[in-house]
Amino acid sequence: MEQLNEVVDQELDIEENPDEMTEDELEIIEEHDNEGEGVGEQKGDGGNEEPAMPFEKKQRKKKSTVWDDMKIVKLDNGIEKVQCNHCKELFAKSTTGATSQHKRHLKACLQKKMAMGEQNRMKQQVLSFTEGPSDGITSITNFSYDHAKVRELASHMVLAHEYAFSMMDHVVFNTFMKVVSPFYKKITRQNVKEDCISTYQLEKRKLKSVLKRHFVDSDWVLQKRVLNFCNVPPPHTGVIIADALSKCFIDWGIENKISSITVDNASYNDACVRRLREDFSLRKRLSIAGKIFHVRCCAHILNLLVQDGLNQLGDVIDTVREGIKYLSNSEGRLNQFAKIAKQLQLPSRKLILGCPTRWNSTYLMLASALDFKDVFPRYEDIDPGFHYVPSDYEWLQVEEVCRFLGIFHEITNMISGSDYPTSNIFLVELYRIKELLNEKALDISDQIRAMTLSMSAKFDKYWGETNVVLSLGAIVDPRYKMVLIYHAFPIIYGDEEAAVKIDEIKQLLYELYNEYVDTHFSSHAGEPPRQSVKRKHKEVSSSSAQSQGNVKKLGLPILTGKEKFQMHVSEIDKAPPEKSDLDIYLEESRYACDASANLDVLGWWKGERCRFPILSRMASDLLYIPVTTVASESTFSAGGRVIDDRRASMSVETVQMLLCGSNWIRNLHGIKTKSRDQSNVAESSTYHEVELPQN
């Protein structure tokens, strides 16, 4: 007690004279600050403090850095000692809490110095290995943990793979990341949401800057981006949808850069496009008077066309669909059905349950059922509740229909791609459809003739007029040019109308080309060709030109032969060429290749852009026009995955951020669309595969 009073008196003296403190007095103060740290407290092997008993005086927390390397241990005889964590040497515990002797030991502790040296050495040897190109070269750089970069890539991961924000809070995930890097710091769900918003805003600014410079890939690769995914409240009239699209165009700064809009054949879409065409026409922003502005989804028209034909089959489609549905509702029924199929040694192992509103899934359902046509009656014999067995005549009808619709199925798959141009490949299949309809109109089967009559009426309704986009897209394909137009138009429109349609397409082709010519020369009007030639001449002038300049400085009028020739060439350059790029392109022979070969049309024009600088730009703009709405349908499919039962309360802004951000980040990292949402959404998302059990 007297010692404690003595310490208190010393503290009072120090407060009055702080500048006169000695080193011994500082040690006494530190000992007093740590007084009582060992009383009522014990640290086990883990160094965790035991909670104080009730009604005991709360002990002060240890503040000295000594306890990072020391701990208090209790011996078997009950005496408390202070032990070094490195060398395990024991020291007497001071009753006053003094730590000076412990500090002196830690300064000289060899085991601690070795441990610290090992840590520093390990830090210096942390390297980062970056995988190089295909040549196998790997670069090695010093590693430094960048938490900001980790958060950025975490937001990319959540957006690209459609993960939930709560994933970042998962215990095992954080444990895994700690094992991967001990420097990892936990990212909360709120942090990753904020980072996703920041990534979305950053990528939107980048995309806006690209669109301002015309969205054309430098490598001439087809690009697509989801710009907006917004909520349009009902009623969904054409005017309301047109206003929503106009707001999107203005937000992105592309209201004067829209050349075409591809939509399905809903009536409100026709009203919407008509309203937008009027608005763009007032600003005189439409090419060739808006002839290529409204593009109808060809896949949707094919769906309507074939659905009318399938309706002529009547009950046989419903019989097959209900039979497959009956089998798929019970595992025992599928087992019995599979046993019969195995007895008949049938190779096929699955049935397909199609969607009634999608003809291609109906086609796949009928085609799969044909493989099991001998199983249906045998299963009826063992299951009295199974009444879905078509007759032999109905199976014959199904076989004829599947053979007839096979070409439609292949064409739908072909034009439903979104990673390659489609405006150039549909006309060559369109004339084949018309040719097939003309042939089947004379078929001996009444059923096929009835189907053909209904489908031909729908064909003439939508494709009876001039198909400008499909025709111009085919012309800029070097495999077809005007040769396909001359061959296909008489089949599609008849001999009488074909000549008129061909002249119309030619006129529109040259009219569109002239618009690109005017745009090209207006954008290069600031620098005439003669001036650029002069500048090049000055850049490569030899020392002899300097001597000529010295002569001119004397005031002597001298006109060299080189200068006179340059004047002559400049006059020739001013004269319009006898033939345009378009004339030269059409007069050249077609690009010869096999029918099965897949020509990269954009890549071909990339190689010819020096020969046809203006025509190549027009060709790329025509080839970029999609003829289906498959890309937008795939976005709505993704929306169904994002807005599930557990995430139904998200705001409209958050949904837009997730869907658009996912599309942008996947393109940023070159992630291709997976099989679960392939470009052929019309097929993959509208039927259900029924696998037969393995017996």
XYZ file of C-alpha atoms in Angstrom:
695
model
C 0.000 0.000 0.000
C 2.846 2.344 0.831
C 4.468 1.470 -2.519
C 1.261 2.281 -4.374
C 0.954 5.636 -2.583
C 4.531 6.339 -3.504
C 3.771 5.681 -7.187
C 0.731 7.962 -7.051
C 2.844 10.734 -5.534
C 5.356 10.290 -8.338
C 2.595 10.591 -10.934
C 1.377 13.824 -9.370
C 4.900 15.225 -9.488
C 5.234 14.205 -13.154
C 1.976 15.897 -14.082
C 3.229 19.106 -12.524
C 6.709 18.775 -14.156
C 6.288 16.647 -17.316
C 9.535 17.829 -18.878
C 11.611 16.531 -15.981
C 10.684 12.808 -16.353
C 13.506 10.292 -16.304
C 13.628 6.878 -17.968
C 13.110 5.084 -14.664
C 10.013 7.208 -13.990
C 8.614 6.281 -17.436
C 9.098 2.588 -16.650
C 7.292 3.016 -13.333
C 4.348 4.681 -15.115
C 4.180 1.838 -17.616
C 4.342 -0.680 -14.808
C 1.497 1.105 -13.090
C -0.566 1.148 -16.314
C -0.201 -2.607 -16.500
C -0.843 -3.143 -12.794
C -3.354 -5.765 -12.028
C -3.278 -7.248 -15.537
C -2.420 -10.644 -14.148
C -4.828 -10.467 -11.221
C -7.981 -12.420 -11.839
C -6.909 -13.071 -15.471
C -5.343 -16.059 -17.088
C -4.492 -16.809 -20.711
C -4.503 -20.314 -21.966
C -2.664 -21.659 -24.935
C -4.830 -19.596 -27.244
C -4.271 -16.384 -25.317
C -8.010 -15.803 -24.731
C -9.002 -13.937 -21.614
C -11.316 -15.654 -19.139
C -14.333 -13.560 -18.120
C -14.221 -11.980 -14.685
C -16.417 -13.440 -11.979
C -19.499 -11.472 -10.918
C -19.013 -8.690 -8.358
C -15.230 -8.723 -8.937
C -13.509 -5.509 -9.850
C -13.084 -5.225 -13.617
C -9.428 -5.474 -14.516
C -7.789 -3.029 -16.892
C -6.979 -4.228 -20.397
C -3.348 -4.889 -21.249
C -1.968 -2.096 -23.409
C 1.709 -2.983 -23.693
C 2.910 -4.506 -26.963
C 4.911 -6.986 -24.899
C 1.856 -9.193 -24.562
C 1.834 -9.803 -28.321
C 4.863 -12.030 -27.749
C 4.378 -12.997 -24.075
C 1.658 -14.766 -22.143
C 0.893 -15.569 -18.500
C 0.897 -19.260 -17.608
C 0.114 -21.035 -14.341
C 2.458 -23.775 -13.251
C 1.429 -26.997 -11.559
C 2.254 -25.534 -8.153
C -0.115 -22.624 -8.784
C 2.560 -19.989 -9.335
C 1.981 -17.656 -12.315
C 4.859 -16.999 -14.670
C 5.345 -14.964 -17.850
C 6.387 -17.108 -20.829
C 7.948 -16.026 -24.118
C 5.927 -17.323 -27.081
C 9.105 -17.846 -29.121
C 11.730 -19.456 -26.883
C 9.311 -20.605 -24.114
C 11.553 -19.102 -21.409
C 9.799 -18.331 -18.103
C 10.049 -15.074 -16.160
C 8.760 -13.962 -12.800
C 5.537 -12.077 -12.920
C 5.842 -8.580 -11.462
C 3.303 -7.720 -8.843
C 3.278 -4.123 -10.131
C 2.772 -5.137 -13.775
C 6.207 -3.919 -14.879
C 7.226 -5.118 -18.353
C 10.726 -3.667 -18.743
C 12.534 -6.982 -18.303
C 10.233 -8.597 -20.833
C 11.061 -5.887 -23.373
C 14.772 -6.406 -22.837
C 14.352 -10.156 -23.412
C 12.360 -9.704 -26.619
C 15.036 -7.408 -28.023
C 17.635 -10.158 -27.573
C 15.414 -13.214 -28.192
C 17.044 -15.210 -30.991
C 13.941 -17.277 -31.727
C 11.898 -14.118 -32.278
C 14.525 -12.686 -34.614
C 14.509 -15.897 -36.627
C 10.705 -15.887 -36.844
C 10.608 -12.254 -37.958
C 13.286 -12.905 -40.544
C 11.342 -15.873 -41.930
C 8.202 -13.757 -42.230
C 10.070 -11.023 -44.074
C 11.688 -13.579 -46.344
C 8.327 -15.152 -47.162
C 6.849 -11.748 -47.944
C 9.674 -11.036 -50.346
C 9.178 -14.366 -52.127
C 5.437 -13.904 -52.877
C 5.289 -13.856 -56.685
C 2.504 -13.528 -59.208
C 2.488 -15.800 -62.252
C 0.699 -14.438 -65.322
C -0.122 -16.934 -68.045
C 1.058 -15.742 -71.409
C -0.185 -16.489 -74.927
C -0.244 -19.860 -76.579
C 3.556 -19.939 -76.871
C 3.718 -21.034 -73.237
C 5.685 -18.048 -71.942
C 4.742 -17.112 -68.375
C 5.681 -13.795 -66.805
C 6.625 -13.533 -63.127
C 5.998 -10.354 -61.173
C 5.977 -9.325 -57.523
C 2.636 -9.909 -55.842
C 0.811 -7.279 -53.850
C -2.708 -7.754 -52.558
C -5.071 -5.164 -54.065
C -8.372 -5.258 -52.213
C -9.938 -2.715 -54.563
C -9.185 -4.978 -57.534
C -10.599 -7.966 -55.651
C -13.838 -6.087 -55.023
C -14.043 -5.055 -58.668
C -13.614 -8.631 -59.910
C -16.062 -9.891 -57.284
C -18.705 -7.588 -58.780
C -17.827 -8.936 -62.244
C -18.269 -12.489 -60.938
C -21.686 -11.745 -59.443
C -22.910 -9.985 -62.592
C -21.527 -12.404 -65.180
C -22.665 -15.614 -63.463
C -25.890 -14.233 -61.973
C -24.903 -15.038 -58.388
C -26.867 -13.726 -55.436
C -25.369 -10.892 -53.387
C -25.604 -13.096 -50.287
C -22.977 -15.427 -51.731
C -20.267 -13.126 -50.395
C -21.530 -13.805 -46.847
C -21.326 -17.586 -47.164
C -19.050 -19.039 -44.497
C -17.410 -21.699 -46.642
C -16.793 -19.237 -49.476
C -14.950 -16.874 -47.136
C -12.992 -19.804 -45.682
C -12.049 -20.847 -49.199
C -10.869 -17.317 -50.043
C -8.797 -17.166 -46.863
C -7.058 -20.378 -47.899
C -6.447 -19.014 -51.388
C -4.952 -15.809 -50.004
C -4.371 -15.024 -46.325
C -4.578 -11.346 -47.272
C -8.229 -11.663 -48.327
C -10.667 -9.373 -46.558
C -14.329 -10.252 -46.374
C -16.710 -8.471 -48.761
C -20.261 -8.134 -47.454
C -23.400 -8.447 -49.544
C -23.997 -4.694 -49.257
C -20.448 -4.017 -50.440
C -20.804 -6.231 -53.481
C -24.155 -4.669 -54.388
C -22.605 -1.201 -54.278
C -19.671 -2.471 -56.323
C -22.041 -3.965 -58.926
C -23.757 -0.596 -59.256
C -20.385 1.110 -59.684
C -19.347 -1.448 -62.311
C -22.647 -0.966 -64.146
C -22.212 2.814 -64.213
C -18.585 2.538 -65.329
C -19.370 0.119 -68.162
C -22.318 2.270 -69.221
C -20.036 5.293 -69.594
C -17.605 3.211 -71.645
C -20.369 1.913 -73.884
C -21.770 5.402 -74.387
C -18.389 6.629 -75.568
C -18.203 3.726 -78.027
C -21.673 4.436 -79.388
C -20.734 8.087 -79.923
C -17.938 6.934 -82.228
C -20.266 4.578 -84.145
C -20.482 1.086 -82.701
C -18.348 -0.852 -85.208
C -15.826 -3.381 -83.988
C -12.296 -2.654 -85.209
C -11.939 -6.354 -86.058
C -15.260 -6.384 -87.929
C -16.801 -8.808 -85.452
C -20.537 -8.707 -84.844
C -21.307 -7.090 -81.481
C -24.508 -6.864 -79.475
C -25.331 -5.243 -76.152
C -28.420 -4.997 -73.971
C -28.821 -1.243 -73.473
C -31.931 -1.186 -71.337
C -34.289 -3.484 -69.439
C -37.097 -1.346 -68.075
C -40.592 -1.773 -66.726
C -43.344 -0.520 -69.046
C -46.614 -0.335 -67.098
C -49.842 -1.312 -68.857
C -51.591 -0.659 -71.134
C -48.981 -1.788 -73.646
C -50.106 0.331 -76.556
C -47.903 1.311 -79.449
C -47.661 4.927 -78.292
C -46.507 3.983 -74.770
C -43.898 1.541 -76.073
C -42.673 4.132 -78.603
C -42.259 6.693 -75.806
C -40.286 4.170 -73.709
C -37.972 3.457 -76.648
C -37.513 7.164 -77.344
C -36.439 7.765 -73.733
C -33.915 4.938 -74.051
C -32.513 6.380 -77.290
C -32.141 9.841 -75.742
C -30.538 8.449 -72.588
C -27.879 6.705 -74.679
C -27.468 9.582 -77.136
C -28.368 7.459 -80.179
C -31.648 9.094 -81.153
C -30.109 10.137 -84.490
C -28.290 6.865 -85.177
C -31.107 4.312 -85.378
C -31.278 2.650 -88.806
C -33.642 -0.258 -88.186
C -35.782 -1.888 -85.499
C -36.539 -5.609 -85.427
C -39.781 -6.629 -83.683
C -42.252 -9.487 -83.761
C -45.646 -9.252 -85.423
C -47.757 -8.045 -82.515
C -50.196 -5.305 -83.500
C -48.915 -2.855 -80.889
C -45.403 -3.256 -82.320
C -46.664 -2.160 -85.733
C -48.169 0.963 -84.153
C -44.966 1.568 -82.185
C -42.702 1.352 -85.241
C -45.069 3.523 -87.251
C -44.888 6.218 -84.544
C -41.098 6.043 -84.387
C -40.783 6.192 -88.172
C -42.826 9.385 -88.206
C -40.619 10.921 -85.509
C -37.392 9.995 -87.316
C -38.780 11.172 -90.664
C -39.365 14.638 -89.221
C -35.640 14.828 -88.429
C -34.752 13.306 -91.832
C -32.685 10.558 -90.229
C -33.950 7.486 -92.119
C -32.061 5.861 -94.974
C -33.874 5.330 -98.295
C -37.072 6.824 -96.865
C -37.322 4.253 -94.075
C -37.493 1.213 -96.355
C -35.219 -0.755 -94.010
C -36.495 0.724 -90.731
C -39.155 -1.867 -89.820
C -37.830 -5.438 -89.803
C -40.262 -8.199 -88.913
C -38.901 -11.164 -86.975
C -38.509 -13.943 -89.539
C -38.495 -16.657 -86.870
C -41.850 -15.408 -85.584
C -43.315 -15.383 -89.104
C -42.105 -18.949 -89.644
C -43.777 -19.914 -86.376
C -47.107 -18.428 -87.498
C -46.766 -19.994 -90.926
C -46.127 -23.534 -89.687
C -48.670 -23.290 -86.866
C -51.383 -22.727 -89.471
C -50.226 -25.848 -91.255
C -50.084 -27.964 -88.104
C -53.629 -27.004 -87.231
C -54.721 -29.076 -90.224
C -53.460 -32.248 -88.552
C -56.227 -32.091 -86.005
C -56.280 -34.591 -83.166
C -53.126 -36.566 -83.902
C -50.839 -33.923 -82.354
C -52.975 -33.730 -79.219
C -53.001 -37.532 -79.002
C -49.204 -37.747 -79.074
C -48.765 -34.837 -76.635
C -51.244 -36.244 -74.095
C -49.671 -39.689 -74.390
C -46.185 -38.379 -73.589
C -47.602 -36.272 -70.763
C -49.361 -39.357 -69.346
C -46.119 -41.353 -69.390
C -43.989 -38.595 -67.853
C -46.321 -38.212 -64.863
C -45.274 -41.578 -63.397
C -41.876 -43.193 -62.973
C -43.482 -46.649 -63.101
C -45.082 -45.933 -66.479
C -41.744 -44.772 -67.877
C -40.111 -47.972 -66.594
C -42.674 -50.164 -68.350
C -42.409 -48.075 -71.520
C -38.600 -48.335 -71.413
C -38.745 -52.127 -70.980
C -40.815 -52.483 -74.139
C -38.436 -50.179 -76.035
C -35.504 -52.288 -74.859
C -37.215 -55.490 -75.997
C -37.659 -53.952 -79.460
C -33.976 -52.892 -79.382
C -34.740 -49.255 -80.096
C -31.668 -46.981 -79.879
C -33.521 -43.831 -78.871
C -33.770 -43.199 -75.118
C -35.879 -40.058 -74.762
C -39.232 -38.526 -75.589
C -39.897 -34.805 -76.012
C -42.934 -32.991 -74.620
C -43.502 -29.951 -76.818
C -45.146 -26.610 -76.171
C -48.460 -26.162 -78.036
C -47.617 -22.580 -79.115
C -44.157 -23.380 -80.545
C -44.175 -25.294 -83.788
C -40.501 -26.305 -83.604
C -40.996 -27.986 -80.231
C -44.093 -29.685 -81.662
C -41.984 -30.900 -84.570
C -39.353 -32.320 -82.198
C -42.089 -34.009 -80.163
C -43.575 -35.715 -83.226
C -40.122 -36.711 -84.526
C -39.196 -38.305 -81.186
C -42.554 -40.092 -80.958
C -41.996 -41.646 -84.403
C -39.063 -43.610 -82.984
C -41.456 -45.249 -80.482
C -44.502 -45.763 -82.718
C -44.272 -49.563 -82.192
C -44.054 -49.128 -78.410
C -47.296 -47.154 -78.034
C -49.718 -50.027 -78.918
C -47.758 -52.562 -76.845
C -47.851 -50.295 -73.804
C -51.616 -49.908 -74.291
C -51.965 -53.650 -73.821
C -50.438 -53.546 -70.304
C -51.931 -50.206 -69.139
C -55.742 -49.990 -69.475
C -55.604 -46.237 -68.687
C -53.457 -45.438 -71.706
C -55.719 -44.340 -74.576
C -53.281 -42.265 -76.609
C -52.299 -44.513 -79.511
C -52.471 -43.024 -83.030
C -53.637 -45.270 -85.844
C -51.332 -46.477 -88.601
C -52.766 -43.843 -90.950
C -52.132 -41.109 -88.383
C -48.545 -42.286 -87.910
C -48.124 -42.081 -91.677
C -49.421 -38.503 -91.555
C -47.005 -37.654 -88.764
C -44.114 -39.085 -90.781
C -45.050 -37.034 -93.872
C -45.445 -33.863 -91.818
C -42.071 -34.327 -90.090
C -40.377 -34.854 -93.449
C -42.087 -31.698 -94.743
C -41.247 -29.572 -91.690
C -37.622 -30.679 -91.436
C -36.453 -27.879 -93.739
C -38.355 -25.304 -91.666
C -36.673 -26.556 -88.521
C -33.201 -26.252 -90.037
C -33.912 -22.745 -91.337
C -35.191 -21.620 -87.931
C -32.017 -22.840 -86.255
C -29.929 -21.101 -88.899
C -31.477 -17.637 -88.560
C -31.808 -17.801 -84.778
C -28.106 -17.231 -84.199
C -26.998 -13.966 -82.641
C -23.194 -14.287 -82.967
C -23.093 -13.966 -86.751
C -24.937 -11.913 -89.421
C -28.335 -13.227 -90.453
C -29.634 -10.628 -92.899
C -27.574 -12.195 -95.706
C -28.522 -15.857 -95.232
C -32.324 -15.879 -95.126
C -33.274 -14.963 -98.703
C -31.523 -18.046 -100.070
C -33.679 -20.169 -97.725
C -36.836 -18.104 -98.272
C -37.021 -18.991 -101.942
C -36.512 -22.655 -100.994
C -39.516 -22.444 -98.667
C -41.655 -20.993 -101.457
C -40.406 -23.646 -103.869
C -41.285 -26.388 -101.379
C -44.767 -24.938 -100.836
C -45.358 -24.907 -104.588
C -44.327 -28.552 -104.807
C -46.441 -29.712 -101.857
C -49.471 -27.901 -103.240
C -49.644 -30.724 -105.810
C -49.052 -33.547 -103.315
C -51.269 -36.623 -103.481
C -52.052 -36.385 -99.759
C -55.092 -34.288 -98.949
C -53.598 -33.527 -95.549
C -50.370 -32.115 -97.013
C -52.264 -30.078 -99.607
C -54.450 -28.567 -96.900
C -51.366 -27.681 -94.847
C -49.664 -26.156 -97.872
C -52.674 -24.021 -98.772
C -52.850 -22.507 -95.294
C -49.086 -21.941 -95.108
C -48.945 -20.349 -98.576
C -51.572 -17.807 -97.576
C -49.518 -16.785 -94.550
C -46.326 -16.682 -96.675
C -47.886 -14.273 -99.184
C -49.235 -12.088 -96.376
C -45.833 -11.359 -94.825
C -43.347 -12.013 -97.649
C -45.453 -11.149 -100.680
C -44.042 -7.632 -100.721
C -40.454 -6.697 -101.530
C -38.141 -7.835 -98.747
C -35.674 -4.956 -98.822
C -33.434 -5.896 -95.876
C -33.240 -9.561 -96.892
C -32.487 -8.642 -100.503
C -29.844 -5.990 -99.783
C -28.253 -8.259 -97.184
C -27.954 -11.046 -99.758
C -26.471 -8.690 -102.385
C -23.587 -7.620 -100.124
C -22.774 -11.299 -99.537
C -20.012 -12.042 -102.085
C -21.366 -15.578 -102.541
C -24.722 -14.339 -103.884
C -24.658 -10.731 -105.185
C -27.348 -10.077 -107.814
C -27.221 -13.689 -109.033
C -29.398 -14.822 -106.136
C -31.873 -11.996 -106.791
C -32.290 -13.052 -110.416
C -32.746 -16.684 -109.374
C -34.961 -16.320 -106.281
C -37.371 -13.535 -107.215
C -39.175 -15.425 -110.035
C -39.832 -18.281 -107.576
C -40.984 -16.024 -104.718
C -43.026 -13.468 -106.686
C -43.713 -15.158 -110.016
C -42.304 -14.326 -113.421
C -44.571 -11.331 -114.018
C -43.755 -9.451 -110.798
C -40.127 -10.544 -110.559
C -38.834 -7.999 -113.086
C -40.551 -5.128 -111.275
C -39.254 -6.278 -107.893
C -35.696 -6.635 -109.234
C -35.726 -3.088 -110.621
C -37.048 -1.806 -107.307
C -34.247 -3.503 -105.370
C -31.621 -2.155 -107.785
C -32.932 1.371 -107.410
C -32.941 1.138 -103.600
C -29.436 -0.366 -103.639
C -27.951 2.543 -105.598
C -29.968 5.072 -103.628
C -28.570 3.724 -100.376
C -25.045 3.625 -101.795
C -25.298 7.258 -102.916
C -26.278 8.257 -99.386
C -23.100 6.636 -98.073
C -21.066 8.383 -100.784
C -22.473 11.776 -99.755
C -21.780 11.034 -96.102
C -18.232 9.930 -96.880
C -17.291 13.048 -98.868
C -18.998 15.392 -96.418
C -16.960 13.907 -93.568
C -13.720 14.267 -95.597
C -14.484 17.691 -97.017
C -11.976 19.469 -94.764
C -8.958 17.951 -96.513
C -9.013 17.666 -100.327
C -7.003 14.842 -101.873
C -4.597 17.303 -103.523
C -3.566 18.759 -100.180
C -2.804 15.372 -98.698
C -0.706 14.487 -101.734
C 1.252 17.690 -101.343
C 1.932 16.929 -97.720
C 3.213 13.489 -98.567
C 5.381 14.973 -101.276
C 6.969 17.344 -98.773
C 7.563 14.534 -96.299
C 9.520 12.441 -98.822
C 11.243 15.307 -100.645
C 14.930 14.777 -101.216
C 17.803 17.159 -100.796
C 17.472 18.097 -104.455
C 14.171 19.795 -103.667
C 16.010 22.081 -101.271
C 18.216 23.275 -104.097
C 15.119 24.024 -106.194
C 13.732 26.026 -103.320
C 16.919 28.059 -103.192
C 16.447 28.906 -106.857
C 12.868 30.078 -106.239
C 14.073 32.316 -103.459
C 15.959 34.263 -106.090
C 12.636 35.195 -107.713
C 13.055 33.056 -110.804
C 9.718 31.476 -111.957
C 10.565 27.797 -112.339
C 7.989 25.011 -112.961
C 9.570 21.595 -112.678
C 8.323 18.527 -114.447
C 7.326 16.920 -111.169
C 5.123 19.877 -110.229
C 3.516 20.020 -113.675
C 2.756 16.301 -113.512
C 1.251 16.762 -110.059
C -1.070 19.455 -111.436
C -2.174 17.053 -114.151
C -2.837 14.236 -111.664
C -4.807 16.578 -109.405
C -7.142 17.440 -112.252
C -7.691 13.746 -112.920
C -8.420 13.091 -109.232
C -11.070 15.807 -109.234
C -13.000 14.123 -112.043
C -15.611 11.585 -110.907
C -14.652 7.943 -111.517
C -16.214 6.159 -114.437
C -17.358 3.291 -112.207
C -18.295 3.294 -108.551
C -17.278 0.757 -105.947
C -20.726 -0.777 -106.229
C -20.457 -1.204 -110.002
C -17.060 -2.851 -109.707
C -18.272 -5.168 -106.927
C -21.339 -6.316 -108.862
C -19.402 -6.869 -112.091
C -16.827 -9.092 -110.421
C -17.537 -12.805 -110.202
C -19.043 -14.335 -107.083
C -16.926 -15.722 -104.266
C -16.834 -19.442 -105.028
C -17.083 -21.849 -102.092
C -18.882 -25.047 -101.120
C -22.484 -24.814 -99.983
C -21.523 -26.344 -96.625
C -18.720 -23.820 -96.036
C -19.384 -21.061 -93.516
C -17.955 -17.854 -94.954
C -17.114 -15.073 -92.529
C -18.782 -12.337 -94.553
C -17.703 -9.531 -92.228
C -14.152 -10.857 -92.337
C -14.296 -10.841 -96.150
C -15.370 -7.196 -96.201
C -12.656 -6.373 -93.671
C -10.098 -7.643 -96.158
C -11.701 -5.653 -99.003
C -12.170 -2.373 -97.151
C -9.180 -0.795 -98.897
C -10.617 -1.579 -102.332
C -14.179 -0.630 -101.390
C -13.922 1.952 -98.585
C -17.486 3.239 -98.977
C -19.220 0.024 -100.009
C -17.593 -1.930 -97.155
C -19.108 0.480 -94.625
C -22.545 0.124 -96.206
C -22.191 -3.663 -96.273
C -21.242 -3.827 -92.597
C -24.259 -1.716 -91.611
C -26.588 -3.973 -93.599
C -25.061 -7.153 -92.208
C -25.448 -5.887 -88.627
C -29.258 -5.807 -88.966
C -30.774 -8.815 -87.128
C -33.726 -10.527 -88.795
C -34.969 -12.173 -85.568
C -35.702 -11.064 -82.004
C -33.866 -14.028 -80.494
C -31.372 -11.798 -78.655
C -34.124 -9.915 -76.826
C -35.938 -13.160 -76.022
C -32.773 -14.526 -74.434
C -32.632 -11.395 -72.253
C -36.170 -12.044 -71.027
C -35.171 -15.642 -70.288
C -32.305 -14.308 -68.177
C -34.789 -12.000 -66.448
C -36.773 -15.043 -65.378
C -33.679 -16.449 -63.698
C -32.743 -13.192 -61.976
C -36.242 -12.405 -60.697
C -36.980 -15.673 -58.933
C -39.182 -16.376 -55.908
C -36.456 -15.261 -53.484
C -35.620 -12.036 -55.319
C -39.056 -10.797 -56.311
C -38.817 -7.603 -54.247
C -35.893 -6.045 -56.117
C -36.364 -2.562 -57.507
C -36.598 -1.907 -61.239
C -33.207 -0.176 -61.165
C -31.543 -3.182 -59.520
C -33.036 -5.584 -62.071
C -31.830 -3.408 -64.933
C -28.376 -3.197 -63.372
C -28.149 -6.988 -63.020
C -29.384 -7.862 -66.508
C -27.563 -5.178 -68.476
C -24.449 -5.489 -66.328
C -24.403 -9.259 -66.847
C -24.505 -8.807 -70.625
C -21.734 -6.198 -70.616
C -19.406 -8.073 -68.255
C -19.828 -11.350 -70.147
C -18.794 -9.548 -73.332
C -15.935 -7.849 -71.487
C -14.469 -11.206 -70.411
C -15.384 -13.027 -73.623
C -17.774 -15.435 -71.895
C -19.908 -17.284 -74.395
C -23.556 -18.010 -73.733
C -24.018 -21.352 -72.001
C -26.279 -24.120 -73.167
C -29.012 -23.246 -70.700
C -29.778 -20.022 -72.564
C -28.496 -20.656 -76.046
C -29.345 -18.276 -78.808
C -32.052 -20.656 -79.970
C -34.360 -19.677 -77.156
C -37.457 -20.434 -79.193
C -36.493 -24.089 -79.127
C -34.506 -24.787 -75.965
C -36.886 -23.107 -73.533
C -40.170 -24.492 -74.892
C -39.893 -28.260 -74.657
C -39.172 -30.813 -71.982
C -37.004 -33.872 -72.527
C -38.321 -37.068 -70.935
C -35.434 -39.471 -70.387
C -36.342 -43.143 -70.283
C -34.936 -45.090 -67.292
C -32.040 -47.462 -67.829
C -33.332 -50.961 -67.134
